[in-house]
JSON list of C-alpha atoms in Angstrom, two decimals:
[
{"chain": "U", "resi": 1, "resn": "MET", "atom": "CA", "xyz": [59.83, 15.51, 61.08]},
{"chain": "U", "resi": 2, "resn": "GLY", "atom": "CA", "xyz": [60.14, 12.55, 57.58]},
{"chain": "U", "resi": 3, "resn": "SER", "atom": "CA", "xyz": [57.66, 10.71, 60.09]},
{"chain": "U", "resi": 4, "resn": "MET", "atom": "CA", "xyz": [55.46, 13.80, 60.14]},
{"chain": "U", "resi": 5, "resn": "LYS", "atom": "CA", "xyz": [55.73, 14.87, 56.45]},
{"chain": "U", "resi": 6, "resn": "VAL", "atom": "CA", "xyz": [54.62, 10.65, 55.26]},
{"chain": "U", "resi": 7, "resn": "THR", "atom": "CA", "xyz": [51.52, 11.52, 57.28]},
{"chain": "U", "resi": 8, "resn": "LEU", "atom": "CA", "xyz": [50.34, 14.90, 56.54]},
{"chain": "U", "resi": 9, "resn": "CYS", "atom": "CA", "xyz": [50.64, 13.73, 53.09]},
{"chain": "U", "resi": 10, "resn": "ALA", "atom": "CA", "xyz": [48.61, 10.42, 53.35]},
{"chain": "U", "resi": 11, "resn": "GLY", "atom": "CA", "xyz": [46.59, 12.88, 55.03]},
{"chain": "U", "resi": 12, "resn": "ALA", "atom": "CA", "xyz": [45.08, 15.04, 52.48]},
{"chain": "U", "resi": 13, "resn": "ALA", "atom": "CA", "xyz": [45.64, 12.72, 50.12]},
{"chain": "U", "resi": 14, "resn": "LEU", "atom": "CA", "xyz": [43.39, 9.66, 51.98]},
{"chain": "U", "resi": 15, "resn": "ALA", "atom": "CA", "xyz": [41.48, 13.11, 52.50]},
{"chain": "U", "resi": 16, "resn": "ALA", "atom": "CA", "xyz": [40.97, 14.25, 49.23]},
{"chain": "U", "resi": 17, "resn": "ALA", "atom": "CA", "xyz": [40.10, 10.66, 47.94]},
{"chain": "U", "resi": 18, "resn": "LEU", "atom": "CA", "xyz": [37.20, 10.51, 50.37]},
{"chain": "U", "resi": 19, "resn": "CYS", "atom": "CA", "xyz": [35.94, 14.04, 48.74]},
{"chain": "U", "resi": 20, "resn": "ALA", "atom": "CA", "xyz": [36.48, 14.09, 45.05]},
{"chain": "U", "resi": 21, "resn": "PRO", "atom": "CA", "xyz": [33.60, 11.80, 44.72]},
{"chain": "U", "resi": 22, "resn": "ALA", "atom": "CA", "xyz": [31.24, 13.95, 46.36]},
{"chain": "U", "resi": 23, "resn": "ALA", "atom": "CA", "xyz": [32.65, 16.69, 44.38]},
{"chain": "U", "resi": 24, "resn": "LEU", "atom": "CA", "xyz": [32.27, 14.93, 41.60]},
{"chain": "U", "resi": 25, "resn": "ALA", "atom": "CA", "xyz": [28.48, 13.93, 42.62]},
{"chain": "U", "resi": 26, "resn": "ALA", "atom": "CA", "xyz": [27.63, 17.70, 43.79]},
{"chain": "U", "resi": 27, "resn": "ASP", "atom": "CA", "xyz": [28.80, 18.18, 39.92]},
{"chain": "U", "resi": 28, "resn": "ALA", "atom": "CA", "xyz": [26.83, 16.46, 38.29]},
{"chain": "U", "resi": 29, "resn": "GLY", "atom": "CA", "xyz": [24.19, 17.42, 40.39]},
{"chain": "U", "resi": 30, "resn": "GLY", "atom": "CA", "xyz": [24.83, 21.28, 39.51]},
{"chain": "U", "resi": 31, "resn": "ASP", "atom": "CA", "xyz": [25.25, 20.78, 35.13]},
{"chain": "U", "resi": 32, "resn": "GLY", "atom": "CA", "xyz": [21.67, 18.78, 34.99]},
{"chain": "U", "resi": 33, "resn": "GLY", "atom": "CA", "xyz": [23.27, 15.08, 35.59]},
{"chain": "U", "resi": 34, "resn": "GLY", "atom": "CA", "xyz": [23.88, 12.64, 32.52]},
{"chain": "U", "resi": 35, "resn": "VAL", "atom": "CA", "xyz": [21.60, 10.17, 31.51]},
{"chain": "U", "resi": 36, "resn": "SER", "atom": "CA", "xyz": [19.77, 7.43, 34.00]},
{"chain": "U", "resi": 37, "resn": "VAL", "atom": "CA", "xyz": [18.08, 4.40, 32.38]},
{"chain": "U", "resi": 38, "resn": "SER", "atom": "CA", "xyz": [15.14, 2.97, 34.18]},
{"chain": "U", "resi": 39, "resn": "PRO", "atom": "CA", "xyz": [15.75, -0.20, 34.94]},
{"chain": "U", "resi": 40, "resn": "ALA", "atom": "CA", "xyz": [19.09, 0.35, 35.83]},
{"chain": "U", "resi": 41, "resn": "VAL", "atom": "CA", "xyz": [19.23, -3.26, 35.11]},
{"chain": "U", "resi": 42, "resn": "PRO", "atom": "CA", "xyz": [17.64, -3.95, 32.74]},
{"chain": "U", "resi": 43, "resn": "ALA", "atom": "CA", "xyz": [17.46, -8.00, 30.50]},
{"chain": "U", "resi": 44, "resn": "PRO", "atom": "CA", "xyz": [17.54, -8.76, 27.27]},
{"chain": "U", "resi": 45, "resn": "GLY", "atom": "CA", "xyz": [14.56, -8.19, 24.67]},
{"chain": "U", "resi": 46, "resn": "THR", "atom": "CA", "xyz": [13.59, -5.35, 28.02]},
{"chain": "U", "resi": 47, "resn": "ASP", "atom": "CA", "xyz": [11.76, -2.08, 27.30]},
{"chain": "U", "resi": 48, "resn": "VAL", "atom": "CA", "xyz": [13.66, 0.77, 28.91]},
{"chain": "U", "resi": 49, "resn": "THR", "atom": "CA", "xyz": [13.21, 4.32, 29.84]},
{"chain": "U", "resi": 50, "resn": "LEU", "atom": "CA", "xyz": [15.67, 7.48, 29.16]},
{"chain": "U", "resi": 51, "resn": "ARG", "atom": "CA", "xyz": [15.72, 11.06, 30.81]},
{"chain": "U", "resi": 52, "resn": "VAL", "atom": "CA", "xyz": [18.49, 13.43, 30.75]},
{"chain": "U", "resi": 53, "resn": "PRO", "atom": "CA", "xyz": [17.34, 16.61, 32.79]},
{"chain": "U", "resi": 54, "resn": "HIS", "atom": "CA", "xyz": [18.08, 19.69, 32.03]},
{"chain": "U", "resi": 55, "resn": "CYS", "atom": "CA", "xyz": [18.80, 19.36, 28.13]},
{"chain": "U", "resi": 56, "resn": "THR", "atom": "CA", "xyz": [18.89, 22.98, 26.88]},
{"chain": "U", "resi": 57, "resn": "GLU", "atom": "CA", "xyz": [17.50, 21.49, 22.73]},
{"chain": "U", "resi": 58, "resn": "LYS", "atom": "CA", "xyz": [13.75, 20.18, 23.06]},
{"chain": "U", "resi": 59, "resn": "THR", "atom": "CA", "xyz": [14.97, 17.26, 21.20]},
{"chain": "U", "resi": 60, "resn": "ALA", "atom": "CA", "xyz": [18.19, 14.34, 21.19]},
{"chain": "U", "resi": 61, "resn": "VAL", "atom": "CA", "xyz": [18.93, 11.19, 20.21]},
{"chain": "U", "resi": 62, "resn": "ALA", "atom": "CA", "xyz": [20.77, 8.12, 22.13]},
{"chain": "U", "resi": 63, "resn": "VAL", "atom": "CA", "xyz": [22.88, 5.74, 21.43]},
{"chain": "U", "resi": 64, "resn": "SER", "atom": "CA", "xyz": [24.02, 2.27, 23.02]},
{"chain": "U", "resi": 65, "resn": "ALA", "atom": "CA", "xyz": [25.68, -0.75, 21.09]},
{"chain": "U", "resi": 66, "resn": "ALA", "atom": "CA", "xyz": [22.94, -1.92, 24.18]},
{"chain": "U", "resi": 67, "resn": "PHE", "atom": "CA", "xyz": [19.92, -0.32, 22.07]},
{"chain": "U", "resi": 68, "resn": "GLU", "atom": "CA", "xyz": [18.42, -2.32, 18.91]},
{"chain": "U", "resi": 69, "resn": "SER", "atom": "CA", "xyz": [18.24, 1.52, 17.47]},
{"chain": "U", "resi": 70, "resn": "ASP", "atom": "CA", "xyz": [19.26, 5.38, 18.62]},
{"chain": "U", "resi": 71, "resn": "VAL", "atom": "CA", "xyz": [16.57, 6.21, 20.81]},
{"chain": "U", "resi": 72, "resn": "ARG", "atom": "CA", "xyz": [14.29, 9.74, 19.68]},
{"chain": "U", "resi": 73, "resn": "LEU", "atom": "CA", "xyz": [13.94, 11.67, 23.20]},
{"chain": "U", "resi": 74, "resn": "SER", "atom": "CA", "xyz": [11.70, 14.11, 23.62]},
{"chain": "U", "resi": 75, "resn": "LEU", "atom": "CA", "xyz": [10.34, 17.61, 26.09]},
{"chain": "U", "resi": 76, "resn": "ALA", "atom": "CA", "xyz": [8.47, 15.95, 29.00]},
{"chain": "U", "resi": 77, "resn": "ALA", "atom": "CA", "xyz": [6.29, 19.07, 29.60]},
{"chain": "U", "resi": 78, "resn": "GLU", "atom": "CA", "xyz": [6.07, 17.18, 32.86]},
{"chain": "U", "resi": 79, "resn": "ASP", "atom": "CA", "xyz": [9.88, 18.81, 34.15]},
{"chain": "U", "resi": 80, "resn": "GLY", "atom": "CA", "xyz": [10.88, 19.56, 31.12]},
{"chain": "U", "resi": 81, "resn": "ALA", "atom": "CA", "xyz": [13.30, 16.77, 30.99]},
{"chain": "U", "resi": 82, "resn": "LEU", "atom": "CA", "xyz": [14.13, 14.94, 27.65]},
{"chain": "U", "resi": 83, "resn": "VAL", "atom": "CA", "xyz": [12.75, 10.89, 27.93]},
{"chain": "U", "resi": 84, "resn": "GLY", "atom": "CA", "xyz": [12.52, 8.77, 25.34]},
{"chain": "U", "resi": 85, "resn": "SER", "atom": "CA", "xyz": [12.16, 4.55, 24.93]},
{"chain": "U", "resi": 86, "resn": "SER", "atom": "CA", "xyz": [14.11, 2.47, 23.38]},
{"chain": "U", "resi": 87, "resn": "ARG", "atom": "CA", "xyz": [14.35, -2.76, 23.83]},
{"chain": "U", "resi": 88, "resn": "VAL", "atom": "CA", "xyz": [17.39, -3.55, 25.13]},
{"chain": "U", "resi": 89, "resn": "ARG", "atom": "CA", "xyz": [19.01, -6.01, 22.39]},
{"chain": "U", "resi": 90, "resn": "SER", "atom": "CA", "xyz": [17.76, -10.04, 22.55]},
{"chain": "U", "resi": 91, "resn": "SER", "atom": "CA", "xyz": [20.54, -10.80, 21.50]},
{"chain": "U", "resi": 92, "resn": "VAL", "atom": "CA", "xyz": [23.39, -8.20, 23.92]},
{"chain": "U", "resi": 93, "resn": "THR", "atom": "CA", "xyz": [25.52, -9.86, 26.61]},
{"chain": "U", "resi": 94, "resn": "ALA", "atom": "CA", "xyz": [26.14, -9.12, 30.09]},
{"chain": "U", "resi": 95, "resn": "GLY", "atom": "CA", "xyz": [27.85, -6.10, 30.61]},
{"chain": "U", "resi": 96, "resn": "ALA", "atom": "CA", "xyz": [28.14, -1.68, 30.96]},
{"chain": "U", "resi": 97, "resn": "TYR", "atom": "CA", "xyz": [26.76, -0.38, 28.45]},
{"chain": "U", "resi": 98, "resn": "ALA", "atom": "CA", "xyz": [27.60, 3.52, 27.06]},
{"chain": "U", "resi": 99, "resn": "VAL", "atom": "CA", "xyz": [24.58, 6.19, 26.55]},
{"chain": "U", "resi": 100, "resn": "GLN", "atom": "CA", "xyz": [26.30, 8.65, 25.11]},
{"chain": "U", "resi": 101, "resn": "VAL", "atom": "CA", "xyz": [23.38, 11.41, 24.56]},
{"chain": "U", "resi": 102, "resn": "THR", "atom": "CA", "xyz": [24.73, 14.70, 23.14]},
{"chain": "U", "resi": 103, "resn": "CYS", "atom": "CA", "xyz": [22.25, 17.64, 24.89]},
{"chain": "U", "resi": 104, "resn": "GLY", "atom": "CA", "xyz": [23.16, 20.95, 22.44]},
{"chain": "U", "resi": 105, "resn": "ASP", "atom": "CA", "xyz": [27.10, 21.59, 22.81]},
{"chain": "U", "resi": 106, "resn": "ARG", "atom": "CA", "xyz": [27.79, 18.17, 25.47]},
{"chain": "U", "resi": 107, "resn": "ALA", "atom": "CA", "xyz": [27.24, 15.28, 26.14]},
{"chain": "U", "resi": 108, "resn": "ARG", "atom": "CA", "xyz": [26.00, 12.93, 27.86]},
{"chain": "U", "resi": 109, "resn": "GLU", "atom": "CA", "xyz": [26.56, 10.12, 29.03]},
{"chain": "U", "resi": 110, "resn": "GLY", "atom": "CA", "xyz": [25.13, 7.58, 31.27]},
{"chain": "U", "resi": 111, "resn": "THR", "atom": "CA", "xyz": [25.05, 3.72, 31.97]},
{"chain": "U", "resi": 112, "resn": "ILE", "atom": "CA", "xyz": [22.90, 0.45, 30.83]},
{"chain": "U", "resi": 113, "resn": "THR", "atom": "CA", "xyz": [24.43, -2.71, 32.80]},
{"chain": "U", "resi": 114, "resn": "VAL", "atom": "CA", "xyz": [22.54, -5.55, 31.07]},
{"chain": "U", "resi": 115, "resn": "ASP", "atom": "CA", "xyz": [21.96, -9.10, 33.20]},
{"chain": "U", "resi": 116, "resn": "GLU", "atom": "CA", "xyz": [21.24, -12.00, 31.48]},
{"chain": "U", "resi": 117, "resn": "LYS", "atom": "CA", "xyz": [20.25, -13.65, 34.47]},
{"chain": "U", "resi": 118, "resn": "ARG", "atom": "CA", "xyz": [17.04, -11.82, 35.17]},
{"chain": "U", "resi": 119, "resn": "ARG", "atom": "CA", "xyz": [14.66, -12.95, 31.71]},
{"chain": "U", "resi": 120, "resn": "ALA", "atom": "CA", "xyz": [11.85, -10.73, 31.06]},
{"chain": "U", "resi": 121, "resn": "SER", "atom": "CA", "xyz": [8.45, -11.17, 32.90]},
{"chain": "U", "resi": 122, "resn": "VAL", "atom": "CA", "xyz": [6.46, -10.80, 29.85]},
{"chain": "U", "resi": 123, "resn": "ARG", "atom": "CA", "xyz": [8.38, -11.66, 26.08]},
{"chain": "U", "resi": 124, "resn": "PRO", "atom": "CA", "xyz": [7.96, -8.61, 23.59]},
{"chain": "U", "resi": 125, "resn": "THR", "atom": "CA", "xyz": [5.13, -9.45, 20.53]},
{"chain": "U", "resi": 126, "resn": "ALA", "atom": "CA", "xyz": [6.48, -6.49, 18.50]},
{"chain": "U", "resi": 127, "resn": "HIS", "atom": "CA", "xyz": [9.17, -4.96, 17.84]},
{"chain": "U", "resi": 128, "resn": "ALA", "atom": "CA", "xyz": [9.66, -1.36, 19.64]},
{"chain": "U", "resi": 129, "resn": "SER", "atom": "CA", "xyz": [10.97, 0.56, 15.70]},
{"chain": "U", "resi": 130, "resn": "PRO", "atom": "CA", "xyz": [10.37, -1.30, 12.33]},
{"chain": "U", "resi": 131, "resn": "VAL", "atom": "CA", "xyz": [13.74, -3.63, 11.98]},
{"chain": "U", "resi": 132, "resn": "ALA", "atom": "CA", "xyz": [15.55, -2.78, 8.26]},
{"chain": "U", "resi": 133, "resn": "PRO", "atom": "CA", "xyz": [11.83, -1.94, 6.59]},
{"chain": "U", "resi": 134, "resn": "VAL", "atom": "CA", "xyz": [11.75, -2.60, 2.81]},
{"chain": "U", "resi": 135, "resn": "ASP", "atom": "CA", "xyz": [11.36, 0.56, 0.85]},
{"chain": "U", "resi": 136, "resn": "ALA", "atom": "CA", "xyz": [8.92, -0.74, -1.63]},
{"chain": "U", "resi": 137, "resn": "GLY", "atom": "CA", "xyz": [6.91, 1.44, -2.97]},
{"chain": "U", "resi": 138, "resn": "GLY", "atom": "CA", "xyz": [3.33, 1.43, -4.66]},
{"chain": "U", "resi": 139, "resn": "GLY", "atom": "CA", "xyz": [3.64, 2.14, -7.52]},
{"chain": "U", "resi": 140, "resn": "GLY", "atom": "CA", "xyz": [0.40, 2.54, -9.95]},
{"chain": "U", "resi": 141, "resn": "THR", "atom": "CA", "xyz": [-1.53, 1.17, -8.05]},
{"chain": "U", "resi": 142, "resn": "ALA", "atom": "CA", "xyz": [-0.77, 3.08, -4.59]},
{"chain": "U", "resi": 143, "resn": "ALA", "atom": "CA", "xyz": [-2.89, 6.37, -5.34]},
{"chain": "U", "resi": 144, "resn": "LEU", "atom": "CA", "xyz": [-6.52, 3.55, -5.48]},
{"chain": "U", "resi": 145, "resn": "ALA", "atom": "CA", "xyz": [-5.11, 2.26, -2.00]},
{"chain": "U", "resi": 146, "resn": "ALA", "atom": "CA", "xyz": [-4.94, 5.88, -0.42]},
{"chain": "U", "resi": 147, "resn": "THR", "atom": "CA", "xyz": [-8.03, 7.19, -1.93]},
{"chain": "U", "resi": 148, "resn": "GLY", "atom": "CA", "xyz": [-9.99, 3.69, -0.89]},
{"chain": "U", "resi": 149, "resn": "HIS", "atom": "CA", "xyz": [-11.21, 3.17, -4.90]},
{"chain": "U", "resi": 150, "resn": "GLY", "atom": "CA", "xyz": [-9.46, 0.24, -5.60]},
{"chain": "U", "resi": 151, "resn": "GLU", "atom": "CA", "xyz": [-12.27, -1.94, -2.80]},
{"chain": "U", "resi": 152, "resn": "GLN", "atom": "CA", "xyz": [-15.09, -0.43, -4.82]},
{"chain": "U", "resi": 153, "resn": "ALA", "atom": "CA", "xyz": [-13.75, -1.29, -7.74]},
{"chain": "U", "resi": 154, "resn": "ARG", "atom": "CA", "xyz": [-12.73, -4.90, -7.10]},
{"chain": "U", "resi": 155, "resn": "SER", "atom": "CA", "xyz": [-16.39, -5.91, -5.47]},
{"chain": "U", "resi": 156, "resn": "GLU", "atom": "CA", "xyz": [-18.43, -3.84, -8.03]},
{"chain": "U", "resi": 157, "resn": "ALA", "atom": "CA", "xyz": [-19.47, -6.86, -10.96]},
{"chain": "U", "resi": 158, "resn": "PRO", "atom": "CA", "xyz": [-19.10, -6.37, -14.61]},
{"chain": "U", "resi": 159, "resn": "GLY", "atom": "CA", "xyz": [-21.98, -3.68, -15.57]},
{"chain": "U", "resi": 160, "resn": "THR", "atom": "CA", "xyz": [-23.67, -4.00, -19.09]},
{"chain": "U", "resi": 161, "resn": "ALA", "atom": "CA", "xyz": [-21.12, -1.45, -20.88]},
{"chain": "U", "resi": 162, "resn": "HIS", "atom": "CA", "xyz": [-17.98, -4.03, -19.46]},
{"chain": "U", "resi": 163, "resn": "THR", "atom": "CA", "xyz": [-20.11, -6.45, -21.22]},
{"chain": "U", "resi": 164, "resn": "VAL", "atom": "CA", "xyz": [-21.41, -4.91, -24.65]},
{"chain": "U", "resi": 165, "resn": "THR", "atom": "CA", "xyz": [-17.53, -3.80, -24.54]},
{"chain": "U", "resi": 166, "resn": "GLY", "atom": "CA", "xyz": [-16.29, -6.67, -24.64]},
{"chain": "U", "resi": 167, "resn": "LEU", "atom": "CA", "xyz": [-18.46, -8.83, -27.44]},
{"chain": "U", "resi": 168, "resn": "VAL", "atom": "CA", "xyz": [-16.77, -5.56, -30.01]},
{"chain": "U", "resi": 169, "resn": "LEU", "atom": "CA", "xyz": [-14.25, -6.62, -28.92]},
{"chain": "U", "resi": 170, "resn": "ALA", "atom": "CA", "xyz": [-14.27, -10.04, -29.50]},
{"chain": "U", "resi": 171, "resn": "GLY", "atom": "CA", "xyz": [-16.26, -9.36, -32.68]},
{"chain": "U", "resi": 172, "resn": "ILE", "atom": "CA", "xyz": [-13.32, -7.27, -33.70]},
{"chain": "U", "resi": 173, "resn": "ALA", "atom": "CA", "xyz": [-10.61, -10.55, -32.84]},
{"chain": "U", "resi": 174, "resn": "ALA", "atom": "CA", "xyz": [-13.61, -12.82, -35.10]},
{"chain": "U", "resi": 175, "resn": "VAL", "atom": "CA", "xyz": [-12.91, -10.66, -38.49]},
{"chain": "U", "resi": 176, "resn": "ALA", "atom": "CA", "xyz": [-9.57, -10.50, -37.88]},
{"chain": "U", "resi": 177, "resn": "VAL", "atom": "CA", "xyz": [-8.95, -13.52, -37.55]},
{"chain": "U", "resi": 178, "resn": "ALA", "atom": "CA", "xyz": [-10.92, -14.53, -40.24]},
{"chain": "U", "resi": 179, "resn": "LEU", "atom": "CA", "xyz": [-9.85, -11.93, -42.99]},
{"chain": "U", "resi": 180, "resn": "ARG", "atom": "CA", "xyz": [-6.87, -12.81, -42.50]},
{"chain": "U", "resi": 181, "resn": "SER", "atom": "CA", "xyz": [-7.22, -17.28, -43.16]},
{"chain": "U", "resi": 182, "resn": "VAL", "atom": "CA", "xyz": [-9.09, -15.85, -46.68]},
{"chain": "U", "resi": 183, "resn": "ARG", "atom": "CA", "xyz": [-6.14, -13.74, -47.53]},
{"chain": "U", "resi": 184, "resn": "SER", "atom": "CA", "xyz": [-3.97, -16.85, -46.75]},
{"chain": "U", "resi": 185, "resn": "ARG", "atom": "CA", "xyz": [-6.34, -18.76, -48.56]},
{"chain": "U", "resi": 186, "resn": "SER", "atom": "CA", "xyz": [-5.84, -16.32, -51.86]},
{"chain": "U", "resi": 187, "resn": "ARG", "atom": "CA", "xyz": [-2.43, -16.33, -51.49]},
{"chain": "U", "resi": 188, "resn": "GLY", "atom": "CA", "xyz": [-1.86, -20.12, -51.62]},
{"chain": "U", "resi": 189, "resn": "THR", "atom": "CA", "xyz": [-0.03, -20.42, -48.41]},
{"chain": "U", "resi": 190, "resn": "ASP", "atom": "CA", "xyz": [-1.60, -21.88, -45.43]}
]
């Protein structure tokens, strides 16, 4: 009877082990699944697309150490899934990286596997999003640049009014220098 219990227990354990992945897959399909990444095995520097089906929100952010920056996901019109794009960091090493998305009150997870042996067929020419942008501001010329008046001011030659103003200021400066030199001589100091 002892061997019969062991056999039954072993059979039950084997059945549970075989049925557990199918049950988990069915459960994942029922709640909308996790995060899918396409291509699933990109090379460093490759652009990837993320999809999160059946999310209760209209936007979300995906985070992974493999991406250059956080990925903003937005609602796709055709099927209601959240979709976004990013680029795999060119300096990332091969391996599996977790992708996490907070969708409403649920956290969704996926995996991206980076393969260094596969090189991106087309190297990117520019970053998908700004990398360390500088907040330089525009100073006093920002309004001119925005309205286009700065170009007009630079392209026009000085007119008669500018010439007359310049001559008047030069005359005033010459008179001031002459008066100063006269005063200096009358006092006897040079």
